[in-house]
mmCIF file of C-alpha atoms in Angstrom:
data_model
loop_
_atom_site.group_PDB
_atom_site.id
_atom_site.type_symbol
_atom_site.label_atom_id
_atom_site.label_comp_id
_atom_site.label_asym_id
_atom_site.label_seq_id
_atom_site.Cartn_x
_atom_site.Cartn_y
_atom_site.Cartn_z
ATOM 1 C CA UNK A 762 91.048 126.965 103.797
ATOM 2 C CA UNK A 763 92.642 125.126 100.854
ATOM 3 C CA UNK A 764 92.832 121.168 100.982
ATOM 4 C CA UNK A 765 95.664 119.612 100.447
ATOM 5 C CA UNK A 766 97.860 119.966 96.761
ATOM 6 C CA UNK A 767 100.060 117.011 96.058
ATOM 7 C CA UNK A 768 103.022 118.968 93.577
ATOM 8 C CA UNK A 769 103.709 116.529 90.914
ATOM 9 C CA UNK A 770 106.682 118.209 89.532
ATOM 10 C CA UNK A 771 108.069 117.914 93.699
ATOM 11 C CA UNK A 772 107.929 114.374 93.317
ATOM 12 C CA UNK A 773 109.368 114.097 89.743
ATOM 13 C CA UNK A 774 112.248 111.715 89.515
ATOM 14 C CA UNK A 775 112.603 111.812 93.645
ATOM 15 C CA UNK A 776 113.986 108.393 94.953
ATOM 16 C CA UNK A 777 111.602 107.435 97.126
ATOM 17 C CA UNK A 778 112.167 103.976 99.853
ATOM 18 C CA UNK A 779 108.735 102.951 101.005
ATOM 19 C CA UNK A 780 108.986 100.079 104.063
ATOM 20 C CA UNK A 781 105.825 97.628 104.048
ATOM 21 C CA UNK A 782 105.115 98.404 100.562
ATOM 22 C CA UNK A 783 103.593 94.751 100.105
ATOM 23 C CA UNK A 784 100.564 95.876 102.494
ATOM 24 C CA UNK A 785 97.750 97.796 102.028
ATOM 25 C CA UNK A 786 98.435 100.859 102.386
ATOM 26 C CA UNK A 787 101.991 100.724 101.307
ATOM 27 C CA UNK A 788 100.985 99.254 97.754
ATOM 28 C CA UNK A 789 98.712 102.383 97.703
ATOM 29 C CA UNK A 790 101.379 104.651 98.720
ATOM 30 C CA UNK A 791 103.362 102.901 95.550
ATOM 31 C CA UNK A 792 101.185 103.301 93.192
ATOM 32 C CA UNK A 793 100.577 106.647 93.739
ATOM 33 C CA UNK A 794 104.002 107.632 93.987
ATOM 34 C CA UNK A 795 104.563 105.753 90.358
ATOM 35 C CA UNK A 796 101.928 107.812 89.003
ATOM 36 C CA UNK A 797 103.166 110.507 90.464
ATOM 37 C CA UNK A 798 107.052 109.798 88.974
ATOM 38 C CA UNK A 799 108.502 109.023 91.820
ATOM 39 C CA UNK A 800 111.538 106.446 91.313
ATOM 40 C CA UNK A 801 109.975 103.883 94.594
ATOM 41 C CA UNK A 802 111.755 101.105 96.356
ATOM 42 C CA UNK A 803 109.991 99.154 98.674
ATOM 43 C CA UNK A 804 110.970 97.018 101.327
ATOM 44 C CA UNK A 805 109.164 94.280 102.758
ATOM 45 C CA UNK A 806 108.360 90.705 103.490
ATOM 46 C CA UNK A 807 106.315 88.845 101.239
ATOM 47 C CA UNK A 808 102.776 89.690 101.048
ATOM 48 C CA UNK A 809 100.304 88.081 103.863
ATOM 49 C CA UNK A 810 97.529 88.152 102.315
ATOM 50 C CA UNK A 811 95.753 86.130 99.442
ATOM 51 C CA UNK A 812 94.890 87.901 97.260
ATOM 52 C CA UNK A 813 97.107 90.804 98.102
ATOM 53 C CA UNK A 814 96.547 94.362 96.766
ATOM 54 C CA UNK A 815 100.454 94.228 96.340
ATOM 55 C CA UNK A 816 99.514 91.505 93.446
ATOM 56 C CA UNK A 817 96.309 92.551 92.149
ATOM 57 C CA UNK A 818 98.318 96.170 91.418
ATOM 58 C CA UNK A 819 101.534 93.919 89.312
ATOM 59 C CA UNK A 820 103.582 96.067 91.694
ATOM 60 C CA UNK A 821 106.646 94.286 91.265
ATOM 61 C CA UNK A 822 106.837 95.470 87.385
ATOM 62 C CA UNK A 823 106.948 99.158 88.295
ATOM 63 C CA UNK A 824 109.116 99.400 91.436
ATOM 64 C CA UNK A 825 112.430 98.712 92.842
ATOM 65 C CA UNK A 826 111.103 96.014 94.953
ATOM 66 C CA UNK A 827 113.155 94.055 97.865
ATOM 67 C CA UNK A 828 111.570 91.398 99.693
ATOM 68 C CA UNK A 829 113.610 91.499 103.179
ATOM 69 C CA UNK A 830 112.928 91.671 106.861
ATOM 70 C CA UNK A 831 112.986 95.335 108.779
ATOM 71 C CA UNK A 832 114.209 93.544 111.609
ATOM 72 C CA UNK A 833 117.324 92.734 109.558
ATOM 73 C CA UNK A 834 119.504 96.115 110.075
ATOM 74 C CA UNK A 835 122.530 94.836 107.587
ATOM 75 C CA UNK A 836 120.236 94.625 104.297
ATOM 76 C CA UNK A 837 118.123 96.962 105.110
ATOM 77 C CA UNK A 838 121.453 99.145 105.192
ATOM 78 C CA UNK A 839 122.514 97.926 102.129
ATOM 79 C CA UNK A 840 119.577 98.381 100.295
ATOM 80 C CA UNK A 841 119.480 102.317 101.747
ATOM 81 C CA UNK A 842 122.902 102.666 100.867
ATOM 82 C CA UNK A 843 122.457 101.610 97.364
ATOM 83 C CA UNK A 844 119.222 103.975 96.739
ATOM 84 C CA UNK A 845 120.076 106.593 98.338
ATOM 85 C CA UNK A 846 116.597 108.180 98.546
ATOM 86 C CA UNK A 847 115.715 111.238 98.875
ATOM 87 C CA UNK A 848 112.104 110.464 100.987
ATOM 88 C CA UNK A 849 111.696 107.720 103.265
ATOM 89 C CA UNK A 850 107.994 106.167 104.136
ATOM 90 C CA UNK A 851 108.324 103.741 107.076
ATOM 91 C CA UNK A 852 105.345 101.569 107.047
ATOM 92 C CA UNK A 853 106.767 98.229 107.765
ATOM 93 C CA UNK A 854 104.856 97.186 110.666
ATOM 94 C CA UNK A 855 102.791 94.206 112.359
ATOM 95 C CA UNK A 856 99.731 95.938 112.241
ATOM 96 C CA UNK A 857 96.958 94.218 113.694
ATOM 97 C CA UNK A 858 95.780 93.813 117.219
ATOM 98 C CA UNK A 859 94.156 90.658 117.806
ATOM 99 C CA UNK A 860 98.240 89.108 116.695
ATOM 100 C CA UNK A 861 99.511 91.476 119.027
ATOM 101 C CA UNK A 862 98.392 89.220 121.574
ATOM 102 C CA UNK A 863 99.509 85.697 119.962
ATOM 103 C CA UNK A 864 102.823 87.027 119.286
ATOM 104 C CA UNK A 865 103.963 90.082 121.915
ATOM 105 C CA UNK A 866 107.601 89.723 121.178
ATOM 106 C CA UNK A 867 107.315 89.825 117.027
ATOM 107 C CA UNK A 868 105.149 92.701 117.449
ATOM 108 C CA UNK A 869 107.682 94.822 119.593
ATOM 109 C CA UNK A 870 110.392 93.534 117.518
ATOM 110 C CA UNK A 871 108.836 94.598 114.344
ATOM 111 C CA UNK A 872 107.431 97.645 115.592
ATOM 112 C CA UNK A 873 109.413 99.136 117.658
ATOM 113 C CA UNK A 874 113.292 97.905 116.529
ATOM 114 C CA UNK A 875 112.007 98.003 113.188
ATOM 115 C CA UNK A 876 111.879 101.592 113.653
ATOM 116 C CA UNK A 877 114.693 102.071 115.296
ATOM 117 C CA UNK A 878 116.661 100.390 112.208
ATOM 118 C CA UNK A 879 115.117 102.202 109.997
ATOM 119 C CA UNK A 880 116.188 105.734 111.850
ATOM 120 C CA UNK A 881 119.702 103.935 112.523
ATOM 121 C CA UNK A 882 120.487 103.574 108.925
ATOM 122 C CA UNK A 883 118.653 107.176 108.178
ATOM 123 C CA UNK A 884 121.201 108.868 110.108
ATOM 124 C CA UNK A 885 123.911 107.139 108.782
ATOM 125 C CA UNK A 886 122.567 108.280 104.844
ATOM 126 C CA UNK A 887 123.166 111.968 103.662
ATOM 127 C CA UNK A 888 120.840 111.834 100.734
ATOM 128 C CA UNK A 889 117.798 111.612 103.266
ATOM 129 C CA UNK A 890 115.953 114.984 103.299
ATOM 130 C CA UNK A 891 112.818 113.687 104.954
ATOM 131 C CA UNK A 892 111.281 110.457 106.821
ATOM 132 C CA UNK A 893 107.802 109.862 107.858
ATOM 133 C CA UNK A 894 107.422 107.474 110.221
ATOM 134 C CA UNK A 895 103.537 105.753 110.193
ATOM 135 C CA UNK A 896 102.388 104.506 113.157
ATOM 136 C CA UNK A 897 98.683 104.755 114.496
ATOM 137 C CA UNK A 898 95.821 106.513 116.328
ATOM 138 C CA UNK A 899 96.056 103.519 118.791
ATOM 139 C CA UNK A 900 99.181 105.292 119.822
ATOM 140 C CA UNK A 901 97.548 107.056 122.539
ATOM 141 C CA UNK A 902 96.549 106.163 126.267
ATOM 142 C CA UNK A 903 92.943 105.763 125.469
ATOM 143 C CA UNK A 904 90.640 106.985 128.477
ATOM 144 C CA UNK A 905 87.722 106.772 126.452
ATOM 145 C CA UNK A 906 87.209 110.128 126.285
ATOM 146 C CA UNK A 907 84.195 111.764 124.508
ATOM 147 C CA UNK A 908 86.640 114.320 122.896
ATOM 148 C CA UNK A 909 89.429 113.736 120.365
ATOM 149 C CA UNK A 910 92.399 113.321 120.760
ATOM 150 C CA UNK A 911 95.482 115.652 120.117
ATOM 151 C CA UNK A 912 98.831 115.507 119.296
ATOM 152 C CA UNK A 913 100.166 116.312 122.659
ATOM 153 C CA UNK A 914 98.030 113.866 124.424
ATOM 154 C CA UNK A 915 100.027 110.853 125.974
ATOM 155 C CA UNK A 916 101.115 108.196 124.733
ATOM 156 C CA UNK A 917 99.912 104.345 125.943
ATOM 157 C CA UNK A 918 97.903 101.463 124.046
ATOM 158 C CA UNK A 919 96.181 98.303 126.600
ATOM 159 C CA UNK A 920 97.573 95.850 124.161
ATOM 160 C CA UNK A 921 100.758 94.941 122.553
ATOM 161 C CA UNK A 922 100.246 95.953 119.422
ATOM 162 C CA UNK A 923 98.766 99.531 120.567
ATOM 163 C CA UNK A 924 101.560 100.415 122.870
ATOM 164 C CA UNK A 925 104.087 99.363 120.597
ATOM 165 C CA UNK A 926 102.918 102.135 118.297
ATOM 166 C CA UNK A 927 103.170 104.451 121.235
ATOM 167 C CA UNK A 928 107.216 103.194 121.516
ATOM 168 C CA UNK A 929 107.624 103.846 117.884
ATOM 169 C CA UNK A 930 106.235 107.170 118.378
ATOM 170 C CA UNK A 931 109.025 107.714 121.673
ATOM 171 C CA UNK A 932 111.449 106.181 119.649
ATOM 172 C CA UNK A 933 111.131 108.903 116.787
ATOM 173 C CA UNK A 934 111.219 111.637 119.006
ATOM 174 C CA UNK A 935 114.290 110.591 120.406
ATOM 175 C CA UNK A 936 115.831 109.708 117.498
ATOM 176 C CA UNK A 937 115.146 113.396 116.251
ATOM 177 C CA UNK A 938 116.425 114.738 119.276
ATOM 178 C CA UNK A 939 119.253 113.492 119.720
ATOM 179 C CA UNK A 940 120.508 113.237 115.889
ATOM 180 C CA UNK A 941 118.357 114.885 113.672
ATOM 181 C CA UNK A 942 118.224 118.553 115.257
ATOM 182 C CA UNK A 943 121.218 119.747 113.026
ATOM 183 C CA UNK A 944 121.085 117.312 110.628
ATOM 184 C CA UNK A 945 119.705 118.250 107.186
ATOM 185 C CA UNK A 946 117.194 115.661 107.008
ATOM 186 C CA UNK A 947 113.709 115.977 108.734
ATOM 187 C CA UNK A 948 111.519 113.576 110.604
ATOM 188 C CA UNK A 949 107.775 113.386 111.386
ATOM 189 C CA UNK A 950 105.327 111.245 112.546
ATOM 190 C CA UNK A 951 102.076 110.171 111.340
ATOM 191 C CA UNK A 952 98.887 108.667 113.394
ATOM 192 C CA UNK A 953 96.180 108.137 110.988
ATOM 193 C CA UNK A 954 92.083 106.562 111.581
ATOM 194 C CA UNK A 955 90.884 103.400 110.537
ATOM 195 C CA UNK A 956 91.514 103.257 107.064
ATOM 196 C CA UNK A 957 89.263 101.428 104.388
ATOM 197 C CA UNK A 958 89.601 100.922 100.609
ATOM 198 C CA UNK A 959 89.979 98.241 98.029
ATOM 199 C CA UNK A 960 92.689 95.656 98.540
ATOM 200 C CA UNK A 961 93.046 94.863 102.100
ATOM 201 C CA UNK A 962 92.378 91.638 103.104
ATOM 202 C CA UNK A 963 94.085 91.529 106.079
ATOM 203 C CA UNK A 964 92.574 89.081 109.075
ATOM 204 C CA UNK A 965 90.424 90.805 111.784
ATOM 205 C CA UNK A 966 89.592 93.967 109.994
ATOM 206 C CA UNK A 967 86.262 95.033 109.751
ATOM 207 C CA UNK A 968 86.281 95.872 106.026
ATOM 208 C CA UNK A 969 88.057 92.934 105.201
ATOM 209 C CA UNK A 970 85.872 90.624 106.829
ATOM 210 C CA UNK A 971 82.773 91.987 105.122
ATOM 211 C CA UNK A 972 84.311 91.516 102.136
ATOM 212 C CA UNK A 973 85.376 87.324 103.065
ATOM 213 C CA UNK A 974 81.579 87.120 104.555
ATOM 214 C CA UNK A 975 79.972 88.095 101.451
ATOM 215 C CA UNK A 976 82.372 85.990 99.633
ATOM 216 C CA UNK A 977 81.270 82.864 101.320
ATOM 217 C CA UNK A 978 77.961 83.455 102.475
ATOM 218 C CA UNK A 979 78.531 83.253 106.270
ATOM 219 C CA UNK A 980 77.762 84.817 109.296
ATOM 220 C CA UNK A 981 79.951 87.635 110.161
ATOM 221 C CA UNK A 982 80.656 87.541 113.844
ATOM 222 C CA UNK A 983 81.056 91.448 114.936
ATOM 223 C CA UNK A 984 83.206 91.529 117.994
ATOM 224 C CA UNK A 985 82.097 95.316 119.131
ATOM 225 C CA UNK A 986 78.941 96.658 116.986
ATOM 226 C CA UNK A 987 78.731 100.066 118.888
ATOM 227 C CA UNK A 988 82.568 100.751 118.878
ATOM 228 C CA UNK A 989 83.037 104.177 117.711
ATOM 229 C CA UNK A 990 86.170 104.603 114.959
ATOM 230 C CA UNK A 991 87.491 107.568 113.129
ATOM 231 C CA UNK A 992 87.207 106.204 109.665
ATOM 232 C CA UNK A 993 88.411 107.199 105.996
ATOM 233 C CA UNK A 994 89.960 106.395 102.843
ATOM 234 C CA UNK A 995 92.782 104.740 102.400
ATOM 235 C CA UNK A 996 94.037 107.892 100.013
ATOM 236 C CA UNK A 997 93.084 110.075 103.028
ATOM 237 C CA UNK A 998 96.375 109.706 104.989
ATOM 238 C CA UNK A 999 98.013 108.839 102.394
ATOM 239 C CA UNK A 1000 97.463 112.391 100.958
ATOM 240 C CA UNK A 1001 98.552 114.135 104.124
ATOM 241 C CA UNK A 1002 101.942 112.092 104.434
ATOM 242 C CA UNK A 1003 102.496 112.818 101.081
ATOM 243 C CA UNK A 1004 101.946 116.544 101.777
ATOM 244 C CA UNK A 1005 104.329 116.143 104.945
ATOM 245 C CA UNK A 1006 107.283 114.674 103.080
ATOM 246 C CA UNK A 1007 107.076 117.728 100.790
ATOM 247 C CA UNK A 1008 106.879 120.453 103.856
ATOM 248 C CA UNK A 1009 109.362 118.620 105.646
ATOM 249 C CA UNK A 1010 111.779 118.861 102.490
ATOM 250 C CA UNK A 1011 110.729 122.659 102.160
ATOM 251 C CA UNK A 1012 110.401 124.316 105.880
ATOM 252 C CA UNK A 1013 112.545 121.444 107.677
ATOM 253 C CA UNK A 1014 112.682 121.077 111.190
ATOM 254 C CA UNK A 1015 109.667 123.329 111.962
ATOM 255 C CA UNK A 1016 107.268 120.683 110.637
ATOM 256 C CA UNK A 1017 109.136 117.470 112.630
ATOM 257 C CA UNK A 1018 106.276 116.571 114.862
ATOM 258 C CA UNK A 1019 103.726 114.237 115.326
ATOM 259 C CA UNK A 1020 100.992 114.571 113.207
ATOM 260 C CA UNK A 1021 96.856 113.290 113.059
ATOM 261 C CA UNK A 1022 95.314 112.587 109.504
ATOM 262 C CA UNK A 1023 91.715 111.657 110.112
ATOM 263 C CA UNK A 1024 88.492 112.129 108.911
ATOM 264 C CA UNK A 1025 85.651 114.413 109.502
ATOM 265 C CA UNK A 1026 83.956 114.273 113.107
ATOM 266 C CA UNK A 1027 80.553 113.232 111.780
ATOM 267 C CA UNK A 1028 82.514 110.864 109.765
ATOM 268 C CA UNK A 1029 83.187 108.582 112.544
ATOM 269 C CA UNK A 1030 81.193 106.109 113.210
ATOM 270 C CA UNK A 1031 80.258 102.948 115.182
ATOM 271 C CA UNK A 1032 80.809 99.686 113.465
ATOM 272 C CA UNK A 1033 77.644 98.767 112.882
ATOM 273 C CA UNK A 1034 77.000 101.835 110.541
ATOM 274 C CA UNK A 1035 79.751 100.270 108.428
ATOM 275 C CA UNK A 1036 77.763 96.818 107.917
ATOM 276 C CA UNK A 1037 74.459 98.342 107.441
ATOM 277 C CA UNK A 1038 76.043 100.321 104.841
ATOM 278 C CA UNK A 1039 77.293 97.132 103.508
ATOM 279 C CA UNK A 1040 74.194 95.296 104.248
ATOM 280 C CA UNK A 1041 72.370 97.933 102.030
ATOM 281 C CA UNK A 1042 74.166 96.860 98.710
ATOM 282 C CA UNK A 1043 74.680 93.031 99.803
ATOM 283 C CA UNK A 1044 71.246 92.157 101.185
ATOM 284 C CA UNK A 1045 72.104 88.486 102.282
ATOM 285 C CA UNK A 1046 74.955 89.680 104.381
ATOM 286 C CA UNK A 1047 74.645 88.298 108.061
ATOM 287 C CA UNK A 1048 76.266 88.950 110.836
ATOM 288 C CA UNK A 1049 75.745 88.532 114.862
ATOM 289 C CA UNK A 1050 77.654 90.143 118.036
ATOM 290 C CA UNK A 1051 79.358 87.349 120.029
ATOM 291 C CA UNK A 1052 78.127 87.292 123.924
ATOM 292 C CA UNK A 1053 81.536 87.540 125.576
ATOM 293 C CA UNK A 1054 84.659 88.971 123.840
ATOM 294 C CA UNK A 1055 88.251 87.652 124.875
ATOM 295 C CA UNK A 1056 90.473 90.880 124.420
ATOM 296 C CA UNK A 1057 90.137 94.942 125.399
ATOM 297 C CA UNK A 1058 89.140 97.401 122.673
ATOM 298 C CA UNK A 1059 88.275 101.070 123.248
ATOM 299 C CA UNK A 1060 84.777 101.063 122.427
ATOM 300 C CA UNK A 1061 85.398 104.941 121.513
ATOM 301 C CA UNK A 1062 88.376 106.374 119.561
ATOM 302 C CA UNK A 1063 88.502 109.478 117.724
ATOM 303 C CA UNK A 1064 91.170 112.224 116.703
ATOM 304 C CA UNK A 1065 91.558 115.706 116.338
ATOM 305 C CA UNK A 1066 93.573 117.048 112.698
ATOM 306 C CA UNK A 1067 93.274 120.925 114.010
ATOM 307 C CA UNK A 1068 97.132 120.878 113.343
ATOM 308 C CA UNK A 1069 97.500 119.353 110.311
ATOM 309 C CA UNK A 1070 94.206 121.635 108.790
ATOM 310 C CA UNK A 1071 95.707 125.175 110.327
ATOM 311 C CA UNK A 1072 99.728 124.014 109.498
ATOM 312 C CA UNK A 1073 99.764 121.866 106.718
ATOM 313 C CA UNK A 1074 96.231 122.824 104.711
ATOM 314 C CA UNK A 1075 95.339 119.223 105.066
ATOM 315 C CA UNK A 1076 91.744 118.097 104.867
ATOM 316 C CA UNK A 1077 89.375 115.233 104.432
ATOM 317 C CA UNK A 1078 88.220 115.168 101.146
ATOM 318 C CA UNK A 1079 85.484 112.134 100.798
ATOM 319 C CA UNK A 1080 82.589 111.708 103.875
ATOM 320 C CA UNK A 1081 82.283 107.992 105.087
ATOM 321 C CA UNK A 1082 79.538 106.924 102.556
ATOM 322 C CA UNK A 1083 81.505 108.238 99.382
ATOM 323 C CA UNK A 1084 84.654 105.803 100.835
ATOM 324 C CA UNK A 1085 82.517 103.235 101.508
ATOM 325 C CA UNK A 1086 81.490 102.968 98.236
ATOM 326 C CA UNK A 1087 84.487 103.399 96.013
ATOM 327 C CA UNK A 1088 86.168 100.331 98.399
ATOM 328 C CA UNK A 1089 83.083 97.967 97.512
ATOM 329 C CA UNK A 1090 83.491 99.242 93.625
ATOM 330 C CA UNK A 1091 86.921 98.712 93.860
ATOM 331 C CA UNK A 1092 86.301 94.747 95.630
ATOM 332 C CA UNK A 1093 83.351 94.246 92.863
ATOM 333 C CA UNK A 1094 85.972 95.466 90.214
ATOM 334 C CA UNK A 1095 88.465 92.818 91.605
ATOM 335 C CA UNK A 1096 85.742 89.910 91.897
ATOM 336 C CA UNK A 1097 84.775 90.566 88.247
ATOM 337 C CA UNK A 1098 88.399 90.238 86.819
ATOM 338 C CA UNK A 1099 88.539 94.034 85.897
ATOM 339 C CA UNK A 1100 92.240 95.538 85.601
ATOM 340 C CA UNK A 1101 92.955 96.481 89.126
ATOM 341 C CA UNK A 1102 96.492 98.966 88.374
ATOM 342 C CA UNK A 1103 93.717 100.958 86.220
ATOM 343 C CA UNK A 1104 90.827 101.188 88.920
ATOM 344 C CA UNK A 1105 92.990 102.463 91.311
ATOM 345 C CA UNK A 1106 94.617 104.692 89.486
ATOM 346 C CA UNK A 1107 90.923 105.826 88.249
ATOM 347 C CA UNK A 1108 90.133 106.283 92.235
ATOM 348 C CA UNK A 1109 93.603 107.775 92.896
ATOM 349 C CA UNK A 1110 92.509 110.705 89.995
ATOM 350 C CA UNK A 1111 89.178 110.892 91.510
ATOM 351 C CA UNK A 1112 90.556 111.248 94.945
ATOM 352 C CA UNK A 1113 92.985 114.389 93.496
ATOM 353 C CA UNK A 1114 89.751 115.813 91.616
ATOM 354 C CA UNK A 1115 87.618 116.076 94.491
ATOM 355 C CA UNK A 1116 90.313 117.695 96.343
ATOM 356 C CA UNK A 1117 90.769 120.215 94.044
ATOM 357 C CA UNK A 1118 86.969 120.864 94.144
ATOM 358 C CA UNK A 1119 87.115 121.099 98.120
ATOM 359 C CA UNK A 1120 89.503 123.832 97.807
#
């Protein structure tokens, strides 16, 4: 079957609005979009990070960008009135758990009326051929089942953050139901793994704090060594929502659905695989496994991308190990003052190379 093909001349000169383009994976998203020609305007809050890959990329020099609140429906019309793109990426999110908890009400608000703006003002804009809406493979009620999980399975989430992605998820579907069904522009959702690469430094992700530990020279405390996650690239998702904006533009309503983008099943992996990995090229790393943990997580998680492989011709393209090591290049890269707009774009290229191969 034939991996995924990202049609540069589709996204030529397309206006594209990306939401949450100052995070990880929305800078990502950006820069490959730029590359790609894509005219991009994000919209987001101010980067919460230092650094910030949103930064380290000079972002602000080759997109549209507007620093604003998704919760605030009246600019973010504006701004979607005043584009008038032709793709919308809604990313905007509070995406952590462990905040979820501190702050139940910003993460609902953000999450789940964020999303609900951003459809509000979708419907309301005729240049809109297509919308993915991001939201997570937390989304689902996890029964920590051996098996992975599908499309169809319901929806849930034990903590705020989780089950807010599960809202999102209801809230697109009825959004798409009951405006979108004769209405020339097309919705999906997308529920992607645990996604790794260069330029996250977000608080309580695993990655992340590997990166910080080595940094400083302290002990890493690793809240669930043996929890099993489906993880992969950054460009991994990225690649299939790319791929679903262009089949929702071409084929329409057949493809609105929700959709899984992970990674190979022998790609996921406990934790702890991920900080041997890292112990391997940072021998003084240290970390230990506190006795007593304060909130849930599913110790197993993992998803099933049938649909998106037999549908879309979507596939993983780099095994665990491969991403692994391009994200501590790309960290080493940024620690040693290299240009970080050119890495990435190197490991975007290398990314589109590989997929070519796997086809």
């Amino acid at each position: 079957m034939e991996s995924v093909v990202i049609d540069k001349t589709f996204w030529q000169n397309k206006s594209v609005l990306i939401t949450g383009h100052t995070g990880f994976k929305g800078s990502w998203l950006s820069l490959w979009l730029t590359q790609l020609g894509a005219k991009v305007t994000g919209y987001a809050l101010e980067p919460n990070t230092t650094p910030s890959i949103y930064q380290a990329l000079e972002l602000e020099t080759i997109i549209n960008s507007v620093i604003a609140d998704i919760s605030d429906l009246s600019t973010l019309s504006d701004v979607v009135n005043q584009t008038q793109p032709d793709v919308v990426f809604h990313l905007a999110a509070q995406s952590l758990v462990k905040p979820s908890y501190l702050d139940p009400v910003g993460t609902y608000q953000t999450n789940v009326m964020g999303t609900v703006n951003l459809l509000e003002t979708v419907r309301h804009c005729p240049s809109v051929q297509a919308v993915v809406v991001v939201t997570s493979d937390k989304c689902y009620e996890n029964h920590e089942w051996s098996w992975p999980y599908r499309e169809n399975d319901r929806l849930g989430g034990h903590d705020p953050y989780s089950n807010s992605k599960g809202c999102a998820e209801l809230v697109t579907s009825a959004y798409r139901q009951s405006f979108f069904m004769d209405n020339k522009t097309a919705i999906a959702s997308a529920r992607a793994g645990n996604v790794i690469g260069g330029g996250d430094w977000s608080e309580y992700r695993l990655v992340p704090d590997l990166i910080k530990a080595n940094q400083t020279g302290h002990s890493l405390e690793i809240r669930h060594p043996r929890a099993i996650r489906p993880w992969q690239h950054v460009l991994e998702p990225l690649s299939g929502y790319l791929l679903l904006a262009q089949q929702l533009i071409e084929c329409g309503e057949e493809v609105g659905d929700a959709w899984n983008f992970g990674p190979e099943m022998e790609d996921t992996k406990p934790v702890d695989y991920i900080v041997e990995f890292a112990q391997q090229r940072w021998p003084s790393l240290d970390w230990f496994a506190p006795q007593h943990n304060e909130h849930h997580e599913a110790s197993i998680l993992m998803l099933d991308c049938s649909k998106a492989r037999q549908q879309l011709h979507w596939q993983p393209v780099w095994h665990i190990d491969d991403a692994l090591s391009l994200t501590f290049d790309w960290y080493d890269a940024f620690y040693s003052g290299k240009p970080m707009r050119e890495i990435s774009l190197q490991q975007i290229q290398q990314f589109v190379q590989a997929s070519k191969r796997a086809r």
